[in-house]
CSV table of C-alpha atoms in Angstrom, one decimal:
chain,number,residue,atom,x,y,z
A,1,UNK,CA,42.5,6.2,35.0
A,2,UNK,CA,43.3,7.6,38.6
A,3,UNK,CA,46.4,9.1,38.7
A,4,UNK,CA,48.2,8.6,42.3
A,5,UNK,CA,50.1,11.7,43.6
A,6,UNK,CA,52.9,11.0,45.6
A,7,UNK,CA,54.8,13.3,48.1
A,8,UNK,CA,55.8,16.3,46.8
A,9,UNK,CA,53.7,16.4,43.8
A,10,UNK,CA,50.9,16.1,46.0
A,11,UNK,CA,52.0,19.3,47.9
A,12,UNK,CA,51.5,21.0,44.5
A,13,UNK,CA,47.9,20.1,45.0
A,14,UNK,CA,47.8,21.5,48.4
A,15,UNK,CA,47.3,25.2,49.4
A,16,UNK,CA,50.5,26.6,49.7
A,17,UNK,CA,51.8,28.8,52.6
A,18,UNK,CA,50.5,32.0,52.2
A,19,UNK,CA,54.0,33.3,53.4
A,20,UNK,CA,57.2,31.2,52.2
A,21,UNK,CA,59.4,30.3,55.1
A,22,UNK,CA,61.8,32.7,54.6
A,23,UNK,CA,62.7,33.1,58.0
A,24,UNK,CA,66.2,35.1,57.4
A,25,UNK,CA,68.1,32.3,58.6
A,26,UNK,CA,70.9,30.0,57.1
A,27,UNK,CA,72.2,32.8,54.8
A,28,UNK,CA,75.2,30.8,54.5
A,29,UNK,CA,75.6,26.7,54.8
A,30,UNK,CA,75.0,26.2,58.5
A,31,UNK,CA,78.4,24.7,60.3
A,32,UNK,CA,78.7,22.7,63.6
A,33,UNK,CA,78.7,19.3,65.0
A,34,UNK,CA,75.9,16.5,64.9
A,35,UNK,CA,75.7,13.3,67.0
A,36,UNK,CA,74.5,10.8,64.5
A,37,UNK,CA,77.2,9.5,62.4
A,38,UNK,CA,79.7,9.0,65.0
A,39,UNK,CA,77.7,8.2,68.0
A,40,UNK,CA,74.3,6.9,66.5
A,41,UNK,CA,71.8,5.2,68.9
A,42,UNK,CA,73.9,4.4,71.5
A,43,UNK,CA,71.9,4.8,74.8
A,44,UNK,CA,73.9,2.3,76.9
A,45,UNK,CA,75.2,4.9,79.6
A,46,UNK,CA,76.0,2.2,82.0
A,47,UNK,CA,78.5,0.2,79.8
A,48,UNK,CA,79.6,3.3,77.6
A,49,UNK,CA,79.0,6.6,79.6
A,50,UNK,CA,81.5,8.8,77.6
A,51,UNK,CA,79.9,7.9,74.2
A,52,UNK,CA,76.2,7.2,74.8
A,53,UNK,CA,73.7,9.9,73.6
A,54,UNK,CA,73.5,11.9,77.1
A,55,UNK,CA,73.4,15.6,78.2
A,56,UNK,CA,77.2,15.0,79.0
A,57,UNK,CA,78.3,14.2,75.6
A,58,UNK,CA,76.6,17.6,74.3
A,59,UNK,CA,78.2,19.6,77.2
A,60,UNK,CA,81.4,17.9,76.4
A,61,UNK,CA,80.8,18.9,72.6
A,62,UNK,CA,79.9,22.5,73.6
A,63,UNK,CA,82.8,22.8,75.3
A,64,UNK,CA,85.3,21.6,72.5
A,65,UNK,CA,83.7,23.7,70.0
A,66,UNK,CA,84.1,26.8,72.2
A,67,UNK,CA,87.7,26.2,73.3
A,68,UNK,CA,89.4,24.5,70.5
A,69,UNK,CA,89.1,27.4,67.8
A,70,UNK,CA,86.0,25.8,66.2
A,71,UNK,CA,83.4,28.5,67.0
A,72,UNK,CA,85.4,31.4,66.0
A,73,UNK,CA,85.8,29.7,62.6
A,74,UNK,CA,81.8,29.5,62.2
A,75,UNK,CA,81.1,26.1,63.6
A,76,UNK,CA,78.3,27.3,66.0
A,77,UNK,CA,75.6,24.3,65.8
A,78,UNK,CA,75.5,21.6,68.7
A,79,UNK,CA,72.8,19.1,67.0
A,80,UNK,CA,71.2,16.3,69.1
A,81,UNK,CA,70.2,13.6,66.7
A,82,UNK,CA,67.7,10.6,67.3
A,83,UNK,CA,67.3,9.0,70.7
A,84,UNK,CA,67.4,11.7,72.8
A,85,UNK,CA,63.7,11.5,74.2
A,86,UNK,CA,61.9,9.3,76.7
A,87,UNK,CA,60.1,6.2,75.0
A,88,UNK,CA,56.9,7.9,75.6
A,89,UNK,CA,55.4,11.5,75.8
A,90,UNK,CA,54.2,12.9,79.2
A,91,UNK,CA,50.8,13.1,80.2
A,92,UNK,CA,50.2,16.4,78.8
A,93,UNK,CA,51.4,14.9,75.4
A,94,UNK,CA,54.7,16.4,75.3
A,95,UNK,CA,57.7,15.3,74.2
A,96,UNK,CA,60.3,14.9,76.9
A,97,UNK,CA,64.2,13.9,77.2
A,98,UNK,CA,65.0,10.6,78.6
A,99,UNK,CA,65.0,11.5,82.1
A,100,UNK,CA,68.1,9.3,82.7
A,101,UNK,CA,70.3,10.4,80.1
A,102,UNK,CA,69.1,14.0,80.2
A,103,UNK,CA,68.4,14.8,84.0
A,104,UNK,CA,68.8,18.7,83.4
A,105,UNK,CA,66.4,18.9,80.7
A,106,UNK,CA,66.8,20.3,77.1
A,107,UNK,CA,66.3,23.7,78.3
A,108,UNK,CA,69.3,23.8,80.8
A,109,UNK,CA,71.5,22.2,78.0
A,110,UNK,CA,70.2,24.9,75.4
A,111,UNK,CA,71.2,27.7,78.0
A,112,UNK,CA,74.4,26.2,78.6
A,113,UNK,CA,75.2,26.0,74.8
A,114,UNK,CA,73.9,29.5,74.5
A,115,UNK,CA,76.3,30.7,77.4
A,116,UNK,CA,79.3,29.4,75.2
A,117,UNK,CA,78.3,31.4,72.2
A,118,UNK,CA,76.7,28.5,70.4
A,119,UNK,CA,73.5,27.4,69.2
A,120,UNK,CA,71.5,24.0,70.0
A,121,UNK,CA,70.0,21.9,67.2
A,122,UNK,CA,67.2,19.0,68.1
A,123,UNK,CA,65.8,16.3,66.1
A,124,UNK,CA,62.2,15.2,65.5
A,125,UNK,CA,60.4,13.0,63.0
A,126,UNK,CA,57.3,13.4,61.0
A,127,UNK,CA,55.7,10.0,61.7
A,128,UNK,CA,54.4,7.4,64.2
A,129,UNK,CA,57.9,6.9,65.5
A,130,UNK,CA,61.6,8.3,64.9
A,131,UNK,CA,63.8,6.2,62.8
A,132,UNK,CA,65.1,4.8,66.0
A,133,UNK,CA,62.1,4.1,67.6
A,134,UNK,CA,61.1,6.9,69.9
A,135,UNK,CA,58.1,8.9,70.0
A,136,UNK,CA,57.3,10.8,66.5
A,137,UNK,CA,55.7,13.9,65.8
A,138,UNK,CA,52.0,13.1,64.2
A,139,UNK,CA,50.2,15.6,62.3
A,140,UNK,CA,48.5,16.6,65.2
A,141,UNK,CA,51.5,17.0,67.3
A,142,UNK,CA,53.2,19.6,65.0
A,143,UNK,CA,52.2,22.7,66.6
A,144,UNK,CA,52.7,21.5,70.3
A,145,UNK,CA,56.2,20.1,69.2
A,146,UNK,CA,57.3,23.4,67.5
A,147,UNK,CA,55.9,25.2,70.7
A,148,UNK,CA,57.9,22.8,72.9
A,149,UNK,CA,61.1,23.3,70.8
A,150,UNK,CA,60.7,26.9,70.9
A,151,UNK,CA,60.2,27.1,74.6
A,152,UNK,CA,63.4,25.1,75.4
A,153,UNK,CA,65.3,27.6,73.3
A,154,UNK,CA,66.1,25.4,70.6
A,155,UNK,CA,67.8,27.0,67.5
A,156,UNK,CA,67.6,24.3,64.8
A,157,UNK,CA,65.3,21.5,64.1
A,158,UNK,CA,65.9,18.3,61.9
A,159,UNK,CA,62.8,16.7,61.1
A,160,UNK,CA,63.2,13.0,59.7
A,161,UNK,CA,60.5,11.3,57.9
A,162,UNK,CA,60.6,7.5,59.0
A,163,UNK,CA,57.3,5.8,59.5
A,164,UNK,CA,55.0,8.1,57.6
A,165,UNK,CA,53.3,8.5,54.1
A,166,UNK,CA,53.9,10.5,51.3
A,167,UNK,CA,50.9,12.4,52.0
A,168,UNK,CA,51.5,12.9,55.5
A,169,UNK,CA,55.0,14.4,54.6
A,170,UNK,CA,53.5,16.4,52.0
A,171,UNK,CA,51.0,17.8,54.9
A,172,UNK,CA,53.3,17.8,57.6
A,173,UNK,CA,56.7,19.4,56.3
A,174,UNK,CA,55.1,22.7,55.1
A,175,UNK,CA,53.0,22.5,58.3
A,176,UNK,CA,56.0,22.3,60.6
A,177,UNK,CA,57.5,25.3,58.7
A,178,UNK,CA,54.3,27.6,59.6
A,179,UNK,CA,54.4,26.1,63.0
A,180,UNK,CA,58.4,27.0,63.6
A,181,UNK,CA,57.6,30.4,62.3
A,182,UNK,CA,54.5,30.9,64.3
A,183,UNK,CA,56.6,30.5,67.7
A,184,UNK,CA,58.5,33.6,66.7
A,185,UNK,CA,61.8,32.2,67.7
A,186,UNK,CA,64.2,31.7,64.9
A,187,UNK,CA,64.7,28.2,64.5
A,188,UNK,CA,66.5,26.7,61.3
A,189,UNK,CA,64.4,24.0,59.4
A,190,UNK,CA,66.3,20.9,58.2
A,191,UNK,CA,63.8,18.5,56.1
A,192,UNK,CA,64.5,14.9,55.1
A,193,UNK,CA,61.5,15.1,53.1
A,194,UNK,CA,63.3,14.7,49.7
A,195,UNK,CA,65.3,11.6,50.5
A,196,UNK,CA,62.3,9.7,51.4
A,197,UNK,CA,61.0,10.7,47.8
A,198,UNK,CA,64.0,9.7,45.8
A,199,UNK,CA,65.5,13.1,45.8
A,200,UNK,CA,64.5,14.0,42.1
A,201,UNK,CA,61.3,15.4,40.0
A,202,UNK,CA,58.8,14.7,39.6
A,203,UNK,CA,58.2,13.5,43.1
A,204,UNK,CA,60.1,16.2,44.6
A,205,UNK,CA,59.6,20.1,44.0
A,206,UNK,CA,62.7,22.1,44.9
A,207,UNK,CA,60.8,25.1,44.3
A,208,UNK,CA,58.3,24.1,46.9
A,209,UNK,CA,61.1,22.8,49.2
A,210,UNK,CA,63.2,26.2,48.9
A,211,UNK,CA,60.3,28.1,50.1
A,212,UNK,CA,59.7,25.9,53.4
A,213,UNK,CA,63.1,24.5,54.2
A,214,UNK,CA,66.6,26.1,55.2
A,215,UNK,CA,68.5,22.9,54.1
A,216,UNK,CA,67.3,19.4,53.1
A,217,UNK,CA,68.5,15.9,53.2
A,218,UNK,CA,68.5,14.6,49.4
A,219,UNK,CA,69.9,11.2,49.7
A,220,UNK,CA,71.2,8.4,51.6
A,221,UNK,CA,72.7,8.7,55.1
A,222,UNK,CA,76.4,8.8,55.3
A,223,UNK,CA,78.4,5.9,56.6
A,224,UNK,CA,82.0,5.8,57.9
A,225,UNK,CA,83.4,4.8,54.5
A,226,UNK,CA,85.1,6.1,51.3
A,227,UNK,CA,82.5,4.2,49.4
A,228,UNK,CA,79.7,6.2,51.1
A,229,UNK,CA,81.2,9.5,50.1
A,230,UNK,CA,81.8,8.5,46.7
A,231,UNK,CA,78.2,7.0,46.4
A,232,UNK,CA,77.0,10.4,47.6
A,233,UNK,CA,79.2,12.4,45.3
A,234,UNK,CA,78.1,10.5,42.3
A,235,UNK,CA,74.5,11.0,43.1
A,236,UNK,CA,74.9,14.7,43.7
A,237,UNK,CA,76.9,15.3,40.5
A,238,UNK,CA,75.3,13.0,38.4
A,239,UNK,CA,71.8,15.1,39.2
A,240,UNK,CA,73.5,18.5,39.3
A,241,UNK,CA,71.5,20.1,36.6
A,242,UNK,CA,68.4,19.3,39.0
A,243,UNK,CA,70.3,20.0,42.6
A,244,UNK,CA,72.4,23.0,41.4
A,245,UNK,CA,69.7,25.8,41.0
A,246,UNK,CA,67.7,24.9,44.1
A,247,UNK,CA,70.6,25.8,46.4
A,248,UNK,CA,71.1,29.1,47.6
A,249,UNK,CA,71.2,31.7,50.7
A,250,UNK,CA,68.6,30.3,53.1
A,251,UNK,CA,68.0,27.1,51.2
A,252,UNK,CA,70.7,24.3,50.8
A,253,UNK,CA,71.0,20.6,49.6
A,254,UNK,CA,72.5,18.6,52.5
A,255,UNK,CA,74.9,15.5,51.5
A,256,UNK,CA,74.8,14.8,55.1
A,257,UNK,CA,77.7,14.9,57.7
A,258,UNK,CA,81.4,15.6,57.4
A,259,UNK,CA,82.9,12.1,58.6
A,260,UNK,CA,86.6,13.4,58.8
A,261,UNK,CA,88.2,12.4,62.1
A,262,UNK,CA,86.6,9.1,62.3
A,263,UNK,CA,87.8,5.7,60.9
A,264,UNK,CA,86.6,5.1,57.3
A,265,UNK,CA,88.5,7.8,55.6
A,266,UNK,CA,92.5,8.2,54.6
A,267,UNK,CA,93.9,11.5,54.8
A,268,UNK,CA,93.7,12.1,51.0
A,269,UNK,CA,89.8,11.0,51.2
A,270,UNK,CA,89.5,13.3,54.1
A,271,UNK,CA,90.8,16.3,52.0
A,272,UNK,CA,88.6,15.2,49.1
A,273,UNK,CA,85.5,15.2,51.6
A,274,UNK,CA,86.0,18.4,52.8
A,275,UNK,CA,86.8,20.1,49.3
A,276,UNK,CA,83.7,18.5,47.6
A,277,UNK,CA,81.5,19.4,50.3
A,278,UNK,CA,82.7,23.1,50.0
A,279,UNK,CA,82.2,23.2,46.2
A,280,UNK,CA,78.7,21.8,46.7
A,281,UNK,CA,77.9,24.8,49.1
A,282,UNK,CA,77.0,22.0,51.5
A,283,UNK,CA,76.4,22.4,55.5
A,284,UNK,CA,79.5,21.8,57.4
A,285,UNK,CA,78.1,19.7,60.0
A,286,UNK,CA,81.0,17.5,61.6
A,287,UNK,CA,79.9,14.3,63.2
A,288,UNK,CA,83.3,13.0,65.1
A,289,UNK,CA,84.6,12.8,68.6
A,290,UNK,CA,86.1,16.4,69.0
A,291,UNK,CA,87.5,15.3,72.7
A,292,UNK,CA,90.0,13.0,70.7
A,293,UNK,CA,90.4,14.4,67.1
A,294,UNK,CA,93.7,14.2,65.3
A,295,UNK,CA,95.9,17.2,64.5
A,296,UNK,CA,95.4,16.4,60.8
A,297,UNK,CA,91.8,15.8,60.8
A,298,UNK,CA,91.2,19.0,62.8
A,299,UNK,CA,93.6,20.8,60.4
A,300,UNK,CA,91.5,19.8,57.3
A,301,UNK,CA,88.2,21.2,59.1
A,302,UNK,CA,89.9,24.3,60.6
A,303,UNK,CA,91.3,25.3,56.9
A,304,UNK,CA,90.2,29.3,57.1
A,305,UNK,CA,90.1,29.4,53.2
A,306,UNK,CA,88.2,26.4,52.8
A,307,UNK,CA,85.6,27.7,55.2
A,308,UNK,CA,85.6,31.4,53.6
A,309,UNK,CA,84.7,29.4,50.3
A,310,UNK,CA,82.1,27.1,51.7
A,311,UNK,CA,80.6,30.5,53.2
A,312,UNK,CA,80.6,32.8,50.2
A,313,UNK,CA,78.0,35.0,50.4
A,314,UNK,CA,76.5,34.4,46.9
A,315,UNK,CA,75.8,30.9,47.8
A,316,UNK,CA,76.3,29.4,44.4
A,317,UNK,CA,76.6,25.7,44.5
A,318,UNK,CA,79.2,24.3,42.5
A,319,UNK,CA,79.3,21.8,39.3
A,320,UNK,CA,81.3,19.1,38.0
A,321,UNK,CA,82.7,20.7,34.6
A,322,UNK,CA,84.9,17.8,33.5
A,323,UNK,CA,84.8,14.2,33.6
A,324,UNK,CA,88.1,12.4,31.9
A,325,UNK,CA,88.8,9.2,30.8
A,326,UNK,CA,91.7,9.0,33.1
A,327,UNK,CA,89.2,9.3,36.1
A,328,UNK,CA,90.2,12.9,36.6
A,329,UNK,CA,87.3,15.3,37.4
A,330,UNK,CA,87.0,19.0,37.7
A,331,UNK,CA,84.8,20.7,39.6
A,332,UNK,CA,84.0,24.6,39.7
A,333,UNK,CA,82.2,27.0,42.3
A,334,UNK,CA,81.7,30.6,41.2
A,335,UNK,CA,82.5,33.0,44.2
A,336,UNK,CA,81.6,36.9,44.8
A,337,UNK,CA,83.9,39.4,43.5
A,338,UNK,CA,84.5,37.3,40.2
A,339,UNK,CA,86.7,34.6,42.3
A,340,UNK,CA,86.2,30.7,41.6
A,341,UNK,CA,87.1,27.7,43.4
A,342,UNK,CA,88.3,24.7,41.4
A,343,UNK,CA,88.7,21.1,42.7
A,344,UNK,CA,90.7,18.7,40.5
A,345,UNK,CA,89.8,15.1,41.9
A,346,UNK,CA,91.3,11.8,41.4
A,347,UNK,CA,89.2,8.5,41.4
A,348,UNK,CA,92.8,6.7,40.4
A,349,UNK,CA,94.0,3.9,42.5
A,350,UNK,CA,97.2,3.7,41.2
A,351,UNK,CA,99.8,6.5,41.9
A,352,UNK,CA,99.8,10.3,41.9
A,353,UNK,CA,98.5,11.6,38.4
A,354,UNK,CA,99.7,14.9,36.5
A,355,UNK,CA,96.9,16.5,34.8
A,356,UNK,CA,97.4,19.3,32.5
A,357,UNK,CA,95.1,21.4,31.1
A,358,UNK,CA,94.4,25.2,30.9
A,359,UNK,CA,91.7,28.0,32.3
A,360,UNK,CA,90.5,28.3,28.6
A,361,UNK,CA,89.8,24.7,28.4
A,362,UNK,CA,87.7,25.0,31.7
A,363,UNK,CA,85.8,28.0,29.8
A,364,UNK,CA,87.2,30.9,31.9
A,365,UNK,CA,86.9,34.0,30.3
A,366,UNK,CA,89.6,35.0,27.5
A,367,UNK,CA,92.4,37.5,28.0
A,368,UNK,CA,92.0,37.2,31.9
A,369,UNK,CA,94.6,36.7,34.6
A,370,UNK,CA,94.1,35.2,38.1
A,371,UNK,CA,95.9,35.1,41.1
A,372,UNK,CA,96.0,31.3,42.0
A,373,UNK,CA,96.2,30.2,45.7
A,374,UNK,CA,96.4,26.3,46.8
A,375,UNK,CA,93.6,26.1,49.4
A,376,UNK,CA,95.5,23.1,51.3
A,377,UNK,CA,98.9,24.6,51.2
A,378,UNK,CA,97.8,28.0,51.4
A,379,UNK,CA,100.6,29.2,49.4
A,380,UNK,CA,99.8,31.7,46.3
A,381,UNK,CA,101.1,29.9,43.2
A,382,UNK,CA,101.2,32.8,41.2
A,383,UNK,CA,99.6,34.5,38.3
A,384,UNK,CA,97.8,32.6,35.7
A,385,UNK,CA,96.6,33.6,32.3
A,386,UNK,CA,93.4,32.1,31.0
A,387,UNK,CA,95.5,30.7,28.0
A,388,UNK,CA,98.5,29.1,30.1
A,389,UNK,CA,98.6,25.3,30.1
A,390,UNK,CA,99.5,24.4,33.8
A,391,UNK,CA,99.7,20.9,35.7
A,392,UNK,CA,98.5,19.7,38.8
A,393,UNK,CA,99.6,16.5,40.6
A,394,UNK,CA,96.4,14.7,42.3
A,395,UNK,CA,97.1,11.7,44.7
A,396,UNK,CA,94.6,8.8,44.2
A,397,UNK,CA,91.3,9.5,45.8
A,398,UNK,CA,92.7,12.9,46.7
A,399,UNK,CA,92.0,16.3,45.5
A,400,UNK,CA,93.9,19.7,44.4
A,401,UNK,CA,92.1,22.6,45.3
A,402,UNK,CA,92.7,26.2,44.0
A,403,UNK,CA,91.3,29.7,44.8
A,404,UNK,CA,91.4,32.0,41.8
A,405,UNK,CA,91.3,35.7,42.2
A,406,UNK,CA,91.0,37.8,39.3
A,407,UNK,CA,93.8,40.3,38.7
A,408,UNK,CA,93.2,41.6,35.3
A,409,UNK,CA,90.0,41.1,33.6
A,410,UNK,CA,89.1,41.7,29.9
A,411,UNK,CA,87.9,45.2,29.6
A,412,UNK,CA,85.3,44.8,26.4
A,413,UNK,CA,84.9,41.0,25.5
A,414,UNK,CA,85.4,41.2,21.7
A,415,UNK,CA,82.2,38.9,21.6
A,416,UNK,CA,80.2,36.9,24.4
A,417,UNK,CA,80.4,33.8,23.7
A,418,UNK,CA,76.9,31.8,23.5
A,419,UNK,CA,77.2,29.0,26.0
A,420,UNK,CA,76.2,25.6,24.6
A,421,UNK,CA,74.5,23.4,26.6
A,422,UNK,CA,76.1,20.9,28.7
A,423,UNK,CA,79.2,22.9,28.6
A,424,UNK,CA,78.6,23.4,32.5
A,425,UNK,CA,78.6,26.9,33.6
A,426,UNK,CA,81.4,29.6,33.1
A,427,UNK,CA,82.7,32.0,36.1
A,428,UNK,CA,80.9,35.2,35.4
A,429,UNK,CA,82.6,38.6,35.7
A,430,UNK,CA,80.6,40.4,38.0
């Protein structure tokens, strides 16, 4: 009987790009700001000039990134999402910005963003229309649109997948990778492809994805709510055995934007999103109003040690290693120089919970000693031996996050314990 190939499975049957995308970009997860979650497709600049999708919004956010300490921490991309373009292509078949909302044009916006030491991202959709109903990029438009973006001075492209078939996506996503490369301009390539194919094998082939995209959206859009954050966390860690190996320098899983600073998350939940995204080696793309952000949200997003962990050069995505009946979960991310990040996360809804464990129970090497630093408080807690029991108090829907640096490592392990499957992974000693 006929076998219908869909999506990424189909890509296997197609000739692969002779050269992988390896464009040398996104060696660490991209950081910056993106319009979508907070500002959506608000195009009513008469009623709401301050918050509509217009060049003004992007000029102002670029100023905030440059002047309020974000840029120095690595937040460098200003990313335009959907609804920036005119409703039709021009007579030459080119994408053009909405003339009322972007009167200066995208090139002028890119020049301004570059003058502030930042980079500009833009949005396209492989299909008849974008998700918001603006002109899409059909297969025959791929090369022209890549050239247009490069000529404007764009540094990153998010290519969505509304209004296209699995077959078109299987052709178009690799095609855009080749077209962007052919422009000669370095453009980080973010693909929404796997999100349209359910995010999992056999429909999604992560080996191919890692060869053509720098980052990819695997799952649903984030909304301004804790429920949304939890559903993303649940999906990513339930499927960590497939997703975790796919990530690394130049190719990242993207659980979607940071909504810290908006309306839907409490203080504890904001800290949890930041910690869990960092453990996932996720892009840190904020979607909030940087003109009015609260000091507490800013403090979470500008945590230097957190960012250092997120941007660790090894680029290993973390995993959930413990899931307790008490609704406490423990996550581990191995870092360079034999360091590790641990996140203790509480799904409880009653009161702060005292959780007791040891590094030995978390499969750290025997006879090692670690210096422990609290990532949110910044304080060095002290030295901890693998065998020592310790307790952390975790607030409901909150986290405690530790950075562990080895002080004394076992010189000659007496024996290397064979790792049983399902044990998660242990921090390796480099």
